[in-house]
Short mmCIF file of C-alpha atoms and ligand atoms in Angstrom, two decimals:
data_model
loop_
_atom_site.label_atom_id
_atom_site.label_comp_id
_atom_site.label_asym_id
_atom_site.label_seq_id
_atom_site.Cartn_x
_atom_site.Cartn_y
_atom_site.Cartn_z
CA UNK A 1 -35.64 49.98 -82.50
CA UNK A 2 -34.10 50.32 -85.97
CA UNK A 3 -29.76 51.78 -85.67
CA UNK A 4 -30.48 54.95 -88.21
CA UNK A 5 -26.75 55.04 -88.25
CA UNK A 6 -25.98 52.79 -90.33
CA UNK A 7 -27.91 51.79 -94.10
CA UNK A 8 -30.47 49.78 -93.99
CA UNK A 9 -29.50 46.27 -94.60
CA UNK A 10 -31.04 42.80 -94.93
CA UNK A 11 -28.57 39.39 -94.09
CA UNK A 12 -30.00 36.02 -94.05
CA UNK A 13 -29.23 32.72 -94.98
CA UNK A 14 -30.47 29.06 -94.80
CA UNK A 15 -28.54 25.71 -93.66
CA UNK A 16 -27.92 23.36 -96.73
CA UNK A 17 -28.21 20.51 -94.16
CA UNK A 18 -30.93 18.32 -95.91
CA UNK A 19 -33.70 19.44 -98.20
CA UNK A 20 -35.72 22.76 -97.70
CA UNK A 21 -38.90 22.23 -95.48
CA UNK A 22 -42.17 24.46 -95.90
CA UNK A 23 -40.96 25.80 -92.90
CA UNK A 24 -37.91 27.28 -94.85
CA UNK A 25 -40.23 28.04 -97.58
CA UNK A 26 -42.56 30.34 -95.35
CA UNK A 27 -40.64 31.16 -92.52
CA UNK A 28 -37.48 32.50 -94.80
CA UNK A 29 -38.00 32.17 -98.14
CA UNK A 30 -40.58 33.70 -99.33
CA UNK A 31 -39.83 36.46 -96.79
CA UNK A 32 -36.35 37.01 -98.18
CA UNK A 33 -37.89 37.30 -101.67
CA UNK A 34 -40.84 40.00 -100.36
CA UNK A 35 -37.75 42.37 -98.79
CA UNK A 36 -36.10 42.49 -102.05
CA UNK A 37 -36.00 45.73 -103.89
CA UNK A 38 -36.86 47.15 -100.20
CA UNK A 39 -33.27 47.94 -99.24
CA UNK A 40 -30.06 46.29 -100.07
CA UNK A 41 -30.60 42.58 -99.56
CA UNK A 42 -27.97 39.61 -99.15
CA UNK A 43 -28.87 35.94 -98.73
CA UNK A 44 -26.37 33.04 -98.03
CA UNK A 45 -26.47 29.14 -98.24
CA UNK A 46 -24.41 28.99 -94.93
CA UNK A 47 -22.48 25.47 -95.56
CA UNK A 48 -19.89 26.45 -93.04
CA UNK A 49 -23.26 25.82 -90.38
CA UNK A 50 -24.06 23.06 -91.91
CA UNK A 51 -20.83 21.17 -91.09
CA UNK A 52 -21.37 21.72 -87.14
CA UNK A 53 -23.11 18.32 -87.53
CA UNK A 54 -22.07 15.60 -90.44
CA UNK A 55 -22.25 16.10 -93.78
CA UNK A 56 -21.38 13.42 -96.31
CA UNK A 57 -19.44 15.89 -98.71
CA UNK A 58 -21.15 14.61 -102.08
CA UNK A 59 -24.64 15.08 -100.03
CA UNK A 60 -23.53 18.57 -98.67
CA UNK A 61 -22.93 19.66 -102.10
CA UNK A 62 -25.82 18.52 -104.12
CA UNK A 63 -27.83 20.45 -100.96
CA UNK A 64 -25.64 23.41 -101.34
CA UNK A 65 -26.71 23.98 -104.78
CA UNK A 66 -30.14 22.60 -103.89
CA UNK A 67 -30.86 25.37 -101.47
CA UNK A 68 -29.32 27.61 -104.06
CA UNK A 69 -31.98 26.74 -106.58
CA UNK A 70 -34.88 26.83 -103.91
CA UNK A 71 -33.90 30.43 -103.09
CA UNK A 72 -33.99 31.44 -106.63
CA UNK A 73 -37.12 29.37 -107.87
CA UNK A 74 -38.90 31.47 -105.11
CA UNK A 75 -38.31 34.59 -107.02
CA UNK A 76 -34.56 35.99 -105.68
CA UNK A 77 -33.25 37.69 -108.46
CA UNK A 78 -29.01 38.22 -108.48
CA UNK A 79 -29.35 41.08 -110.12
CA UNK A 80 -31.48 42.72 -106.98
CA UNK A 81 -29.99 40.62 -103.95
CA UNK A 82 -26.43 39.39 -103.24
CA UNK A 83 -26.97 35.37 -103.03
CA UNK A 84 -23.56 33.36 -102.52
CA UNK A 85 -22.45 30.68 -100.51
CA UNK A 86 -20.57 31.29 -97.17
CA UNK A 87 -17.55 29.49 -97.31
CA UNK A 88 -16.44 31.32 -100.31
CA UNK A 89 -16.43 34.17 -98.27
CA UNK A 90 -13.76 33.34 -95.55
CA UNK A 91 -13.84 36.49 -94.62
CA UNK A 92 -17.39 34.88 -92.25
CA UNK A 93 -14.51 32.64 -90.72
CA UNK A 94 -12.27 35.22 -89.49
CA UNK A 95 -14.80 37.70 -87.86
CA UNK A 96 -16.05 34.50 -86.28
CA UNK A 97 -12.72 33.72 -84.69
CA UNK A 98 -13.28 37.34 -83.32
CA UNK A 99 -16.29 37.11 -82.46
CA UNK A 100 -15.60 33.62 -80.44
CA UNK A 101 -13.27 35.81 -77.98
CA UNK A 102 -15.61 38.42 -77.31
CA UNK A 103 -18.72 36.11 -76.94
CA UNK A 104 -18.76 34.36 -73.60
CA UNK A 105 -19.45 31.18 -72.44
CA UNK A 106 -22.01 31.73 -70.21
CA UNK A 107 -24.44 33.53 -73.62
CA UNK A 108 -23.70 30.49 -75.39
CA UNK A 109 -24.80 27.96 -72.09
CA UNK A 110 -28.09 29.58 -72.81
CA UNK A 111 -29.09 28.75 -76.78
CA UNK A 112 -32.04 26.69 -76.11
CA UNK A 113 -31.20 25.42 -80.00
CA UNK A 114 -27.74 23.65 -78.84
CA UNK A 115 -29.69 22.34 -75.90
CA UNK A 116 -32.33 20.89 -78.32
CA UNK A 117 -29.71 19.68 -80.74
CA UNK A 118 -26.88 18.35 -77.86
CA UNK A 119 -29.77 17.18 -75.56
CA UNK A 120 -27.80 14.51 -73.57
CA UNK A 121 -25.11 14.31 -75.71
CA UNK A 122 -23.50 17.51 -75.27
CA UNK A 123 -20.27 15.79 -74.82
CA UNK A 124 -20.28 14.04 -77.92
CA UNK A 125 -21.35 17.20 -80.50
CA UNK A 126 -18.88 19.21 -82.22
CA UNK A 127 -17.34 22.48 -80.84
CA UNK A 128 -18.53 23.56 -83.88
CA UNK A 129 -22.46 23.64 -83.23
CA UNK A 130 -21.32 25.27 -79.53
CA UNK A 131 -19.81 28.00 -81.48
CA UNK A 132 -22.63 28.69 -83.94
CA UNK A 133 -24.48 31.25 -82.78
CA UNK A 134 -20.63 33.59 -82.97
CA UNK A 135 -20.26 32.42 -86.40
CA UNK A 136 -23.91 33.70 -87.25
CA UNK A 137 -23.37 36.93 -85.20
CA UNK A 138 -20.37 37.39 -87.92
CA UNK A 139 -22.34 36.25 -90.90
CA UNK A 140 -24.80 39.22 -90.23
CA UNK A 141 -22.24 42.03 -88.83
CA UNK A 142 -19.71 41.49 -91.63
CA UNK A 143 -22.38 43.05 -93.39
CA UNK A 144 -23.05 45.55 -90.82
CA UNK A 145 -26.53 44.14 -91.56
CA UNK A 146 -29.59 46.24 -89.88
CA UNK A 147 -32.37 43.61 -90.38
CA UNK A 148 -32.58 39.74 -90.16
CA UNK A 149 -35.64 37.87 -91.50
CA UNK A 150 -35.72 34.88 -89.61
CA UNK A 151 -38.44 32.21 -87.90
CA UNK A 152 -38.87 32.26 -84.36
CA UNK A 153 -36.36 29.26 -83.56
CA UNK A 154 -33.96 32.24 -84.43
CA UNK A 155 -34.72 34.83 -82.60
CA UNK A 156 -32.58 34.34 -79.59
CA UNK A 157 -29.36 34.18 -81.83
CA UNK A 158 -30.05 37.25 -83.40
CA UNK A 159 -30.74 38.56 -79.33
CA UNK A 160 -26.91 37.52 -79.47
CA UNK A 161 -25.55 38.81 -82.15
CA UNK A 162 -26.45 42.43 -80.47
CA UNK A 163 -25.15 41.32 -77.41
CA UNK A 164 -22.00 40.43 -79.08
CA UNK A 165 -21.93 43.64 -81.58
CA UNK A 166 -22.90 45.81 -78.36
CA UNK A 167 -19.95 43.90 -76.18
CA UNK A 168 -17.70 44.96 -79.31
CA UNK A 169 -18.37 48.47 -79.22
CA UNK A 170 -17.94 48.74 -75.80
CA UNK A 171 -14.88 47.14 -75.39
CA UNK A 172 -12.77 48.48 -77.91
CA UNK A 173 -14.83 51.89 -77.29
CA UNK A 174 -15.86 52.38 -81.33
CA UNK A 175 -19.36 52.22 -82.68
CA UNK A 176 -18.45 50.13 -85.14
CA UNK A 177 -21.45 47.40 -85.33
CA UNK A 178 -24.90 48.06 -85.41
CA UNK A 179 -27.09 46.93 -83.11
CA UNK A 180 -29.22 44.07 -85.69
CA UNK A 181 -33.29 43.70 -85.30
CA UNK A 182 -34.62 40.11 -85.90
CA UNK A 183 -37.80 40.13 -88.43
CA UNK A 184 -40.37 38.17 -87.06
CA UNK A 185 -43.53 39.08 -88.51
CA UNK A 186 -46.39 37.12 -90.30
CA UNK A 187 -48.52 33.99 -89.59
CA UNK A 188 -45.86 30.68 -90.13
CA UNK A 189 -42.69 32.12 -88.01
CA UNK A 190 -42.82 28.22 -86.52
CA UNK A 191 -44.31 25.65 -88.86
CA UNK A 192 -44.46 22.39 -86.32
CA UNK A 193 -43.71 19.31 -87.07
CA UNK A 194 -47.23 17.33 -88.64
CA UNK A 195 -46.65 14.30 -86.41
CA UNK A 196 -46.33 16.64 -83.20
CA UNK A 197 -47.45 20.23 -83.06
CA UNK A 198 -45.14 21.10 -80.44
CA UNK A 199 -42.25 19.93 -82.46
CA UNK A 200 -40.55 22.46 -85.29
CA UNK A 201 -40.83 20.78 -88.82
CA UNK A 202 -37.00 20.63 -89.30
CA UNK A 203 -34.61 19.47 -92.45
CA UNK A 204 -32.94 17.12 -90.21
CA UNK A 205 -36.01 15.66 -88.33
CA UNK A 206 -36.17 11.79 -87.78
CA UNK A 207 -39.42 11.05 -90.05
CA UNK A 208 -39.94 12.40 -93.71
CA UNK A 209 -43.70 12.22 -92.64
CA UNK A 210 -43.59 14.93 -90.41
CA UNK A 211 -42.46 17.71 -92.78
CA UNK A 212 -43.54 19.32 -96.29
CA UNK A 213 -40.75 19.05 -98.74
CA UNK A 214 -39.81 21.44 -100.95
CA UNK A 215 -39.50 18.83 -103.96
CA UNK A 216 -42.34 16.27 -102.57
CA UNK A 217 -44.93 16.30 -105.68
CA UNK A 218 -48.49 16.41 -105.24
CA UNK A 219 -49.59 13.00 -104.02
CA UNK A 220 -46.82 13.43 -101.22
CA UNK A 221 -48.08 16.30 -100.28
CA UNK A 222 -51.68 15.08 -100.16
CA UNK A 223 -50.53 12.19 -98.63
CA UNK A 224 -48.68 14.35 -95.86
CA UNK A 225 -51.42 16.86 -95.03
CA UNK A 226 -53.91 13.69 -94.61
CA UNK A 227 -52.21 12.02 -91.93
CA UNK A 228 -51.04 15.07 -90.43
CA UNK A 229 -51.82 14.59 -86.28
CA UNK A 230 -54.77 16.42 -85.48
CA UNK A 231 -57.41 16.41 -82.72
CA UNK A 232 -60.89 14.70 -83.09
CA UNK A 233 -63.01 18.22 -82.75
CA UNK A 234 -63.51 20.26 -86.33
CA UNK A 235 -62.17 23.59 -86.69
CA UNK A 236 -63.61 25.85 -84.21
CA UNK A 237 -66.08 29.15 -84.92
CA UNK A 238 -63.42 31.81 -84.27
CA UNK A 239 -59.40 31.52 -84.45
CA UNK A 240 -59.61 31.96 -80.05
CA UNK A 241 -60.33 28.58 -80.64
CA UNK A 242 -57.60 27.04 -81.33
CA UNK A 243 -55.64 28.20 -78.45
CA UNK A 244 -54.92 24.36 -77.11
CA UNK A 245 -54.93 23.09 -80.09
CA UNK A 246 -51.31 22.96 -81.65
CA UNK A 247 -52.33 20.83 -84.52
CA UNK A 248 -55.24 22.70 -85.41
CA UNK A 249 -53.30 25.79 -85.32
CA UNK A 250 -50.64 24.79 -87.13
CA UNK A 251 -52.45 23.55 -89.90
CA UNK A 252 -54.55 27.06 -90.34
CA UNK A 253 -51.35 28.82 -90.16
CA UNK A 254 -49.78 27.26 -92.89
CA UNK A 255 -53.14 27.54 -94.97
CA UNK A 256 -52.93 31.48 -93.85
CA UNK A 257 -49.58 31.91 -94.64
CA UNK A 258 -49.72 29.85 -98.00
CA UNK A 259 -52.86 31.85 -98.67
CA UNK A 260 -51.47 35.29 -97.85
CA UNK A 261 -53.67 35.62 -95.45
CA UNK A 262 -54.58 35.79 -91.81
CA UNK A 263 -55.58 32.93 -89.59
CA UNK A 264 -58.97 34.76 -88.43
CA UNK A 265 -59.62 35.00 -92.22
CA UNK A 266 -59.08 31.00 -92.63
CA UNK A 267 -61.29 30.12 -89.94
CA UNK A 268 -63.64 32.71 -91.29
CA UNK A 269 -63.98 31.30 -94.59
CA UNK A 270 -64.24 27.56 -93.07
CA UNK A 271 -66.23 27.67 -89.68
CA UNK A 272 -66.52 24.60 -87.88
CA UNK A 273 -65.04 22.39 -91.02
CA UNK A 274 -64.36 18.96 -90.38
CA UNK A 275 -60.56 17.04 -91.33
CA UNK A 276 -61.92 15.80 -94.18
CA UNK A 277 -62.38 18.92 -96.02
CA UNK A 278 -60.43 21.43 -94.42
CA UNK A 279 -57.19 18.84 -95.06
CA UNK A 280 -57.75 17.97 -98.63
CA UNK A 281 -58.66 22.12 -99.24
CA UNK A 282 -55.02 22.55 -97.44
CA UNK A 283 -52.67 19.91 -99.93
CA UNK A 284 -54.87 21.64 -102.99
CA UNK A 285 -53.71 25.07 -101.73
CA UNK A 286 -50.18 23.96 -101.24
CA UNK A 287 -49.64 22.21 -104.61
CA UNK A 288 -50.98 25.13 -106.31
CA UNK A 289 -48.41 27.33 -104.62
CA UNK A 290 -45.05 25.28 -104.44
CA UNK A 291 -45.40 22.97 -107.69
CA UNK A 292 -44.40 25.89 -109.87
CA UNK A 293 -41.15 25.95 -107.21
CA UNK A 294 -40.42 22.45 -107.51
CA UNK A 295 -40.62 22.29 -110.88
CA UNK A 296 -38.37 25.15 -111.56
CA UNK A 297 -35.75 23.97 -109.06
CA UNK A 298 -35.91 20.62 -110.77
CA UNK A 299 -35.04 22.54 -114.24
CA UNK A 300 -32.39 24.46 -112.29
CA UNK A 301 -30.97 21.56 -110.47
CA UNK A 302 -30.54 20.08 -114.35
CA UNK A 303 -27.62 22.34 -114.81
CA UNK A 304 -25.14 22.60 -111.37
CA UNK A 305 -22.55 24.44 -113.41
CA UNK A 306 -25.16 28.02 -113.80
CA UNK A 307 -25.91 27.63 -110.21
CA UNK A 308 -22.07 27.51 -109.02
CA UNK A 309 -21.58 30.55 -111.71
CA UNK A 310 -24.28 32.31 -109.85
CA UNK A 311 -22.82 31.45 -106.43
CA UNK A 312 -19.39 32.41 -107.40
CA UNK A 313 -20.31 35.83 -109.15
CA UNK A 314 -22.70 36.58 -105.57
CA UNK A 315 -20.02 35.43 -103.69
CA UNK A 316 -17.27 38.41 -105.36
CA UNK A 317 -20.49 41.20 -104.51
CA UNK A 318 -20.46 39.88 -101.08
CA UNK A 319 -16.55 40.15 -100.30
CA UNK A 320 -16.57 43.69 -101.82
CA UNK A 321 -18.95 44.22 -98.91
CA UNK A 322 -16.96 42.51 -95.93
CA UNK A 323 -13.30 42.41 -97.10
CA UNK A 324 -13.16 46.28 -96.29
CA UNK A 325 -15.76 45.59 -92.69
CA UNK A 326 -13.44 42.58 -92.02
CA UNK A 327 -10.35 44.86 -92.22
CA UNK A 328 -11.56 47.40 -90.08
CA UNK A 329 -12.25 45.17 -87.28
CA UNK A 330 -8.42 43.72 -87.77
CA UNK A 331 -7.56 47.55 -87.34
CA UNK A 332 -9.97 48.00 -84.39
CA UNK A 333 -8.75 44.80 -82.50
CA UNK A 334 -5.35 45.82 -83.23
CA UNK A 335 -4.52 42.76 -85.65
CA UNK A 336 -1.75 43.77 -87.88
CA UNK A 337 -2.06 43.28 -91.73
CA UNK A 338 0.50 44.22 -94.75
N1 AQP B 1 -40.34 25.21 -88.90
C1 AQP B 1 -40.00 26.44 -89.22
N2 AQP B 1 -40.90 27.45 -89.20
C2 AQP B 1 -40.54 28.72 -89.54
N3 AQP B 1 -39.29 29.04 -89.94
C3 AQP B 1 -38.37 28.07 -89.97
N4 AQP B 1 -37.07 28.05 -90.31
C4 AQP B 1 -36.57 26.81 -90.18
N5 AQP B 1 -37.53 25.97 -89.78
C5 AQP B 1 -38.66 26.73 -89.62
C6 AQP B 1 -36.33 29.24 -90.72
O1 AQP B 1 -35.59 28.91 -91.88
C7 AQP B 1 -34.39 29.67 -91.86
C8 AQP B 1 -33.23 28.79 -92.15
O2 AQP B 1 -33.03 27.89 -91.10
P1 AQP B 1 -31.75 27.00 -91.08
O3 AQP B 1 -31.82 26.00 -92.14
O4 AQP B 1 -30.54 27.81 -91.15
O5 AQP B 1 -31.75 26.40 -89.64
P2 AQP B 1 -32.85 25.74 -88.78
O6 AQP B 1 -33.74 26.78 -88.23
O7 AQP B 1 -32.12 24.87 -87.79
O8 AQP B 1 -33.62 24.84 -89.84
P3 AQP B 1 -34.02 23.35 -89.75
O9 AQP B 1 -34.91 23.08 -90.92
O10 AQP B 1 -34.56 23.02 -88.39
O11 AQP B 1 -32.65 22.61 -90.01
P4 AQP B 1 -31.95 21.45 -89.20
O12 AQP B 1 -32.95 20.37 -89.02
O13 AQP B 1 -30.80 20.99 -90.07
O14 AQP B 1 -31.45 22.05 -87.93
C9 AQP B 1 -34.30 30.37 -90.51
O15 AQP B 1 -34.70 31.71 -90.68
C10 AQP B 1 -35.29 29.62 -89.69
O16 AQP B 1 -35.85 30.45 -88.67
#
């Protein structure tokens, strides 16, 4: 349920920790851009997350702005959404800090994402990537944001960021945050992986095979989509079908989603199709729709110094926003300030 108490708000933001995926594209993205002109919307390239693993600096740059241009090549428009880059904001830092002493260990034993990432390693990985989730609980409630868009690998850090705002409240007895909903809606809320369908298609994943760039042209993308893992069988008569079927599935979801459409409709319009044209009718589709956003983050890419301008001017809306949330919270926790 929606908190009517406070304005309706969207926060999101992507990792610059390699390039964009299709799985960025349609899981975030193009989501982000479809909220816009709903309600007030703010979108971050969250670099401070991106560090929780290693970044060569040049590299993290170059993706910063990268992820910068992808966002607005989609269609986000600075003049309708707040789009900055977090660690200009270190106002995200501080509520963090907060944030780390009211979250407890025990909520943050549970992110199945730093078990995936740690695996058996946990040792080894940053205190950084254990802290994440607090961090992103501060990215959206220094916004006092009401609605997250986000895939389904996110949902259970949003689940924490109310547990964290709700913790808040109670403890210092205000009703200060609100209580955030996670946007999950839509056909491609989990693109997998092409080389294993029970495997997210991730930025950082080991083989460039198994994931849709955002800047691969068309033969890549053909190439991609072709050897994409699949079962022997064709597409099945109706979408029940493809219950076992992970590859299958996630194929027709990305066709639905690219498509604007629903998986029943895909399998409606090819029943029973075999690899060999339902693949080749998929990298067709997906050229047509993300060439014109490749091309125009190339042209944007072409000039850094607009895309830091843009960054920098987003990133004085977005403190206008927090600066006066941020000191609030110092006067709730009983921090003193001049
Ligand atoms: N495969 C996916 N399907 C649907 N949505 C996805 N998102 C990421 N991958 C998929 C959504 O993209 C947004 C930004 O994610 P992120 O970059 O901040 O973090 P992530 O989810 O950890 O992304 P990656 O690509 O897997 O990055 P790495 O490999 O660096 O960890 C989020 O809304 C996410 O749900």
């Amino acid at each position: 349920m929606t908190d009517t108490t406070f304005t309706p708000r969207v926060f999101s933001g992507i990792k610059p920790s390699g390039g964009l995926t299709l799985g960025n594209y349609l899981g975030a993205i193009k989501r982000f851009v479809g909220m816009q002109g709903q309600m007030e919307t703010i979108y971050c390239v969250v670099d401070m997350h991106a560090i929780t693993v290693w970044q060569d600096p040049k590299e993290l740059a170059h993706m910063t702005r990268e992820v910068a241009a992808g966002y607005l090549a989609a269609g986000l428009d600075p003049s309708q959404s707040i789009l900055f880059n977090q660690s200009q904001v270190a106002a995200h830092a501080e509520l963090g800090w907060i944030f780390n002493c009211v979250a407890r260990v025990g909520w943050m034993n549970r992110m199945t994402q730093f078990k995936d990432k740690a695996g058996s390693n946990a040792e080894k990985v940053s205190l950084g990537l254990y802290a994440y989730p607090s961090l992103m609980a501060a990215d959206i409630l220094l916004y006092h944001a009401t609605h997250v868009p986000v895939g389904e690998d996110q949902k259970q850090h949003v689940e924490l960021t109310r547990d964290i705002a709700a913790k808040f409240n109670h403890d210092y007895k205000v009703d200060f945050f609100p209580a955030t909903e996670p946007v999950i809606e839509g056909p491609a809320m989990r693109i997998m992986n092409l080389r294993d369908g029970t495997k997210k298609m991730s930025k950082s994943g080991e083989s460039d095979m198994e994931r849709i760039n955002m800047t691969d042209d068309a033969d890549k993308i053909a190439k991609k989509f072709k050897k994409a893992k699949t079962d022997p069988e064709p597409l099945p008569e109706t979408v029940e079908g493809l219950a076992s079927r992970p590859e299958a599935r996630n194929l027709v979801e990305i066709y639905a989603a690219l498509d604007d459409t629903t998986p029943e409709a895909v399998i409606a319009q090819y029943p029973g199709a075999g690899w060999g044209t339902f693949k080749p009718a998929l990298a067709d589709l997906a050229v047509a729709k993300l060439s014109p956003i490749s091309e125009e983050m190339a042209r944007l890419m072409d000039d850094p110094a607009e895309i830091d301008r843009t960054l920098a001017a987003g990133a004085d809306k977005a403190r206008a926003i927090a600066e006066p949330i941020l000191k609030q919270t110092y006067d709730i926790v009983g921090l003193l300030r001049g």
